[in-house]
Short mmCIF file of N, CA and C in Angstrom, two decimals:
data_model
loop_
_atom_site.label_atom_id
_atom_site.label_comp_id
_atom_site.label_asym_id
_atom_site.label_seq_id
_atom_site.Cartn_x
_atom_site.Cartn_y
_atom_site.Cartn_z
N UNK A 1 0.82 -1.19 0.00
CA UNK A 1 0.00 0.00 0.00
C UNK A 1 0.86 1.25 0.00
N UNK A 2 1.65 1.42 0.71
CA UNK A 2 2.71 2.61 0.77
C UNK A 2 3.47 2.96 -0.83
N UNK A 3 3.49 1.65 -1.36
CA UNK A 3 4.27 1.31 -2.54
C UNK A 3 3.25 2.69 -3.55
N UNK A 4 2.06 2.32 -3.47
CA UNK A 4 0.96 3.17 -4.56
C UNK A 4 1.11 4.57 -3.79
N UNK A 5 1.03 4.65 -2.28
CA UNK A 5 1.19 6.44 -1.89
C UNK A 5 2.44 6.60 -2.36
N UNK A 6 3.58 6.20 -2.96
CA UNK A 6 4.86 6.53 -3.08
C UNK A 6 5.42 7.22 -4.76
N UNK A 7 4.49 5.92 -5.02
CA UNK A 7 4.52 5.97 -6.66
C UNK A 7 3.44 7.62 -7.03
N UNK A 8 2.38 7.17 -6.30
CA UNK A 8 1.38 8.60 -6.62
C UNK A 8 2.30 9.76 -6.30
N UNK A 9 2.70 9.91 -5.30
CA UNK A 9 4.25 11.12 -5.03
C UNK A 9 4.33 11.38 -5.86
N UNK A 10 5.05 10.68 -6.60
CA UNK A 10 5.91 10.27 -8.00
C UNK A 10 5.31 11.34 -8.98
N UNK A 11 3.72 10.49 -9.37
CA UNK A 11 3.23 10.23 -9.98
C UNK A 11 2.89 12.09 -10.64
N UNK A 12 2.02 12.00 -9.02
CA UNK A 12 1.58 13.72 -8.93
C UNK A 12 2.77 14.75 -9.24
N UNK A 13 3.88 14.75 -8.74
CA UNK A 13 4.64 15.62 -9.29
C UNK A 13 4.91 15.68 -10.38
N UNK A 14 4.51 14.45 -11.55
CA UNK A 14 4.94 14.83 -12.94
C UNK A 14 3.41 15.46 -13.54
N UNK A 15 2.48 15.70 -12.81
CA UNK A 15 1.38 15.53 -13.62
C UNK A 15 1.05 17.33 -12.99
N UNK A 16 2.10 17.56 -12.08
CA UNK A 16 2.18 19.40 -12.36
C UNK A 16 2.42 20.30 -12.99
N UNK A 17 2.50 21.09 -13.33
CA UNK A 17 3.33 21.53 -14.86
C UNK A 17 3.66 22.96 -13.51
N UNK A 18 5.18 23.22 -14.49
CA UNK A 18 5.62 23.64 -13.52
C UNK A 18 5.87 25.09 -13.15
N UNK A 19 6.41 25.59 -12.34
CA UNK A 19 6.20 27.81 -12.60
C UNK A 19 5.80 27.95 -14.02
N UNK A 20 4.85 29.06 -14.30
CA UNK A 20 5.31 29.68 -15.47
C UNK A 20 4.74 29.24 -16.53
N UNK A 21 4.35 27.56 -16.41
CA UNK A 21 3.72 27.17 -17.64
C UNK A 21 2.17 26.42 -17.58
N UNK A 22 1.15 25.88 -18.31
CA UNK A 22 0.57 25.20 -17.57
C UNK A 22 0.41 23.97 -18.74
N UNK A 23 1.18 23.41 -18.74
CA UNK A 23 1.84 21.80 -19.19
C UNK A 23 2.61 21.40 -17.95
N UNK A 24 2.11 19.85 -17.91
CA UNK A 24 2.57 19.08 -16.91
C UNK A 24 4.25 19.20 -16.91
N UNK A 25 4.75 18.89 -16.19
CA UNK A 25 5.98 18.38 -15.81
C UNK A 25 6.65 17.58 -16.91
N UNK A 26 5.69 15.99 -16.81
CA UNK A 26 6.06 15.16 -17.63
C UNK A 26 6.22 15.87 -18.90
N UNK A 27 5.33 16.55 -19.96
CA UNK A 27 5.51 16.97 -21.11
C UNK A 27 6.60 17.58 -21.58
N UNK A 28 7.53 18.53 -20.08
CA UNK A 28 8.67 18.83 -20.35
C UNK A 28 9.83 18.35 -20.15
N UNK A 29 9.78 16.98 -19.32
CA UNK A 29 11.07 16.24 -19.37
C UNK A 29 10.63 15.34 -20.47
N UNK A 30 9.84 15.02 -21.22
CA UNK A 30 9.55 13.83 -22.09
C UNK A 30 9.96 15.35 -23.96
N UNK A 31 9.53 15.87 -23.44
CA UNK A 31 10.38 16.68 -24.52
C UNK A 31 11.86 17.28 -24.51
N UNK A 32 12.84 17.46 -23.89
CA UNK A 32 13.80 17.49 -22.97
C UNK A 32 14.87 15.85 -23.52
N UNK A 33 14.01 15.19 -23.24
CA UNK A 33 14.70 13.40 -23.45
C UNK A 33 14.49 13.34 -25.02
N UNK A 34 13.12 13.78 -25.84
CA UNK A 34 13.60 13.67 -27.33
C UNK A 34 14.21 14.86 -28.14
N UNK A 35 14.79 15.52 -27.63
CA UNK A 35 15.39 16.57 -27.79
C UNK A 35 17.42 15.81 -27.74
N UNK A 36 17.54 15.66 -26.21
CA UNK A 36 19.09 15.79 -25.85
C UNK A 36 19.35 13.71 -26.30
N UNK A 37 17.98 13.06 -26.55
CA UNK A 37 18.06 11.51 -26.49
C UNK A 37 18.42 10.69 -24.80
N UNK A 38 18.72 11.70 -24.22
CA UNK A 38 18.85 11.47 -22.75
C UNK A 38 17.95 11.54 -21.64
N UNK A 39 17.46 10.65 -21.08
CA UNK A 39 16.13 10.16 -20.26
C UNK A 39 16.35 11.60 -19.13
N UNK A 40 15.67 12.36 -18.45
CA UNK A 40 15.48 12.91 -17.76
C UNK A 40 15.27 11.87 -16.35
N UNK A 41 16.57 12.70 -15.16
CA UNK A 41 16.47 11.81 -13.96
C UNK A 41 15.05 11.57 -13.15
N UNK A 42 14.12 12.24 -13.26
CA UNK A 42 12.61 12.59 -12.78
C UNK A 42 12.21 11.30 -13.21
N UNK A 43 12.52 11.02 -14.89
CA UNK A 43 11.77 10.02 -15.59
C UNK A 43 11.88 8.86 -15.39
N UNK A 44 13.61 8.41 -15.24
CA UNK A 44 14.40 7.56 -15.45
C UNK A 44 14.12 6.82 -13.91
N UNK A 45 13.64 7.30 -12.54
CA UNK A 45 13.91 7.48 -11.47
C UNK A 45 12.19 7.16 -11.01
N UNK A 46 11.36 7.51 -12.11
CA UNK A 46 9.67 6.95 -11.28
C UNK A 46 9.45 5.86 -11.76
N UNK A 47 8.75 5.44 -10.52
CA UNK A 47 8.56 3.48 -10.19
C UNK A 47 7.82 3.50 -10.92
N UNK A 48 6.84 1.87 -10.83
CA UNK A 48 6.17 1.60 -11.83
C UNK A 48 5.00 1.46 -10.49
N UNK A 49 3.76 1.48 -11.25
CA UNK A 49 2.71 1.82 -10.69
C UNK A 49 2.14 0.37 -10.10
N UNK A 50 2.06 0.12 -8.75
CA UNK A 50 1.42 -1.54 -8.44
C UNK A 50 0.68 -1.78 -9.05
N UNK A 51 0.38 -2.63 -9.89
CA UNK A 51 -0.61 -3.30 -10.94
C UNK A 51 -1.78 -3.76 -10.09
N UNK A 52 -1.11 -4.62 -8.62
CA UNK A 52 -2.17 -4.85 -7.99
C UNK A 52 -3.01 -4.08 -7.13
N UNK A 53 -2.67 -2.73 -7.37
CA UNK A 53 -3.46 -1.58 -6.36
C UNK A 53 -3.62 -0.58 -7.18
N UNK A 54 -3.44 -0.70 -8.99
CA UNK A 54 -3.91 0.38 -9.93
C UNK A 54 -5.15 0.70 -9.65
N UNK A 55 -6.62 0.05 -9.37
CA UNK A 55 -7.51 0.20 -8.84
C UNK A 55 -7.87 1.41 -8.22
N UNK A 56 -7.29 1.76 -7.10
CA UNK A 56 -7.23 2.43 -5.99
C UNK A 56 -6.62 3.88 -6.75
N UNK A 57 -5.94 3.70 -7.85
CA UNK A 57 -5.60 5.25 -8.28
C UNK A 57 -6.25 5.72 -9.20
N UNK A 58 -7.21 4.58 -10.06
CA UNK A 58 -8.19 5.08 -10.77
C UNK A 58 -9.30 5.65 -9.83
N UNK A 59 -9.66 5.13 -8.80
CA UNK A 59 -10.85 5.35 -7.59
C UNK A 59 -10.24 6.71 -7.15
N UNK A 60 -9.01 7.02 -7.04
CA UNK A 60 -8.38 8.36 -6.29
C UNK A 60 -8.88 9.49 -7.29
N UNK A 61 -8.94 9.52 -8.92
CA UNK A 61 -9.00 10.35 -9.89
C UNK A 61 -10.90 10.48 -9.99
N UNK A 62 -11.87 9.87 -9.39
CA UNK A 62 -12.92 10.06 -9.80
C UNK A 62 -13.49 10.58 -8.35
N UNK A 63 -13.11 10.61 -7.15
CA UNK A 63 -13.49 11.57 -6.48
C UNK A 63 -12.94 13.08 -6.32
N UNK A 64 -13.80 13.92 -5.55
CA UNK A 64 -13.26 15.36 -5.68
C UNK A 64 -11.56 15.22 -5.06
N UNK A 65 -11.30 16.16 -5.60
CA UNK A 65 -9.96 16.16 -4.93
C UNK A 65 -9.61 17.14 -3.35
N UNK A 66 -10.65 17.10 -2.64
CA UNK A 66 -10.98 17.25 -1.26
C UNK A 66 -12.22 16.22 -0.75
N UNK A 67 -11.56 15.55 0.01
CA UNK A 67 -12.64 14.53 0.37
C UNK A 67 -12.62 14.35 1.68
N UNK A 68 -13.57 14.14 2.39
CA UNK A 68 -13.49 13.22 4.12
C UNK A 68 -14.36 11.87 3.81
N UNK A 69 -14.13 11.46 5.16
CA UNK A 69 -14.46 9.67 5.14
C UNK A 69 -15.91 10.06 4.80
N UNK A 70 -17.18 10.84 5.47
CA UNK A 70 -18.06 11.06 5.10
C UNK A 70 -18.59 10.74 3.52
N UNK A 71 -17.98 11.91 2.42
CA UNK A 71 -17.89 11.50 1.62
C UNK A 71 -17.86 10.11 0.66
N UNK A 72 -16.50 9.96 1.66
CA UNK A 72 -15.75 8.72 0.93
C UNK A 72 -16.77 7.97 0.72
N UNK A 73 -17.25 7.60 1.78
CA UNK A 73 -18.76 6.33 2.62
C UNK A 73 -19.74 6.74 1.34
N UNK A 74 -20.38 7.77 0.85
CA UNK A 74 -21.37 8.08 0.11
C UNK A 74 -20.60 7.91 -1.41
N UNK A 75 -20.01 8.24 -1.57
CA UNK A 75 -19.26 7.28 -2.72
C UNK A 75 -19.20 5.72 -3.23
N UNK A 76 -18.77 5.65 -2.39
CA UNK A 76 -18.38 3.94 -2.59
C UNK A 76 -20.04 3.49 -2.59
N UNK A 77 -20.91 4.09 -1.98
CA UNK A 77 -22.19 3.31 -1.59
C UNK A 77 -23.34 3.85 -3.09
N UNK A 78 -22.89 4.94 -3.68
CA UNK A 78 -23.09 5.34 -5.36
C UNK A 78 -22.63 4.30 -6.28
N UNK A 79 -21.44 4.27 -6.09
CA UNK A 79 -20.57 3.54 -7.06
C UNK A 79 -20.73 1.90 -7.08
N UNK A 80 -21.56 1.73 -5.75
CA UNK A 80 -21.41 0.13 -5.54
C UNK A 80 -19.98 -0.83 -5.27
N UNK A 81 -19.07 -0.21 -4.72
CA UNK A 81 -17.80 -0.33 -4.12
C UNK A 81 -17.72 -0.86 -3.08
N UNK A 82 -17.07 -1.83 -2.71
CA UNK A 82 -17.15 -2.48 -1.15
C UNK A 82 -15.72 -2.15 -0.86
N UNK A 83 -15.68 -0.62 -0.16
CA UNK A 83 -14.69 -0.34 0.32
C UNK A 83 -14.46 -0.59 1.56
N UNK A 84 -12.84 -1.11 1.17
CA UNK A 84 -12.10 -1.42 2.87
C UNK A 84 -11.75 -0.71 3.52
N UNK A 85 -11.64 -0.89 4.91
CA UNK A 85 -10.88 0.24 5.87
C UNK A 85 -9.30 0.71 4.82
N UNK A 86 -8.79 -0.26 4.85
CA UNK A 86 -7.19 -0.21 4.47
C UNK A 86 -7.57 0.66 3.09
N UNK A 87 -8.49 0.41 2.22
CA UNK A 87 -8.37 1.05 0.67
C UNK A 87 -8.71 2.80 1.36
N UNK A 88 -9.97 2.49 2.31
CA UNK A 88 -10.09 4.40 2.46
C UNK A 88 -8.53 4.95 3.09
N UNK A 89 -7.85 4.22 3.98
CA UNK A 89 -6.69 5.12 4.39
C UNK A 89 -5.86 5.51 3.08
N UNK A 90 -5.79 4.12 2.14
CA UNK A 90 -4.56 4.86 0.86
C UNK A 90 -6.04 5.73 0.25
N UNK A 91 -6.93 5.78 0.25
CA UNK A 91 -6.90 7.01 -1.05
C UNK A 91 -7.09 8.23 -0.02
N UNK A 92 -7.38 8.30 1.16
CA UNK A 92 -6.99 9.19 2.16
C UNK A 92 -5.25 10.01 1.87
N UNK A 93 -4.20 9.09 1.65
CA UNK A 93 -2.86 9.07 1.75
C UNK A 93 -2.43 10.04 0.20
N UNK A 94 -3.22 9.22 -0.75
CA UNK A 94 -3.21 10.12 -1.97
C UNK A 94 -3.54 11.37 -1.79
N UNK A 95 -4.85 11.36 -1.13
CA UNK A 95 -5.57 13.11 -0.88
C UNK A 95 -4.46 13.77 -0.61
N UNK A 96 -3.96 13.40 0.83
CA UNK A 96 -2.63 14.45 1.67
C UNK A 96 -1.72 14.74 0.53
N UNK A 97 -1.22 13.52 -0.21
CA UNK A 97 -0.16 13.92 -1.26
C UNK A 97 0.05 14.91 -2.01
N UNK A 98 -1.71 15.00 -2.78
CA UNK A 98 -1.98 16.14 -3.41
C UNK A 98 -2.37 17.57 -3.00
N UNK A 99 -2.95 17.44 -2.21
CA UNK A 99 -2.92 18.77 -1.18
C UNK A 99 -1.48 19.60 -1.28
#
């Protein structure tokens, strides 16, 4: 579980775009690398996303991006989700990340 709050870290910082512009991050080290042919350390350096907890980061992208357990509870019970204690703390963990 930590593995997916770690990777989302990751994840979220490329998906900022950064002072000054409003293109992600990624778009400018991925242009940067076909430019010099040299991987950008940002790029070269983010994990790969748990396959077995991708789930949980698609579920992180379809609620608001301010949420409480309240919420959470009325969600999952929309969506027809049988959410676990352990799944609300990681997409809890994502929230803080992005904040």
């Amino acid at each position: 579980m930590s593995q997916l709050v770690e990777w989302g870290k990751s994840e979220l910082i490329l998906l900022r775009p950064p002072p000054g512009s409003d293109r992600p991050l990624r778009e400018h080290l991925q242009q940067i690398e076909k430019v010099t042919g040299h991987r950008p350390k940002e790029l070269a350096d983010h994990p790969e996303c748990p396959a077995e907890l991708s789930y949980l980061w698609e579920w992180f992208w379809q609620l608001p991006r301010s949420f409480n357990f309240t919420e959470l509870f009325h969600w999952s019970q929309l969506t027809r989700r049988n959410l676990r204690a352990w799944e609300a703390e990681v997409l809890a963990d994502l929230q803080r990340v992005w904040i």
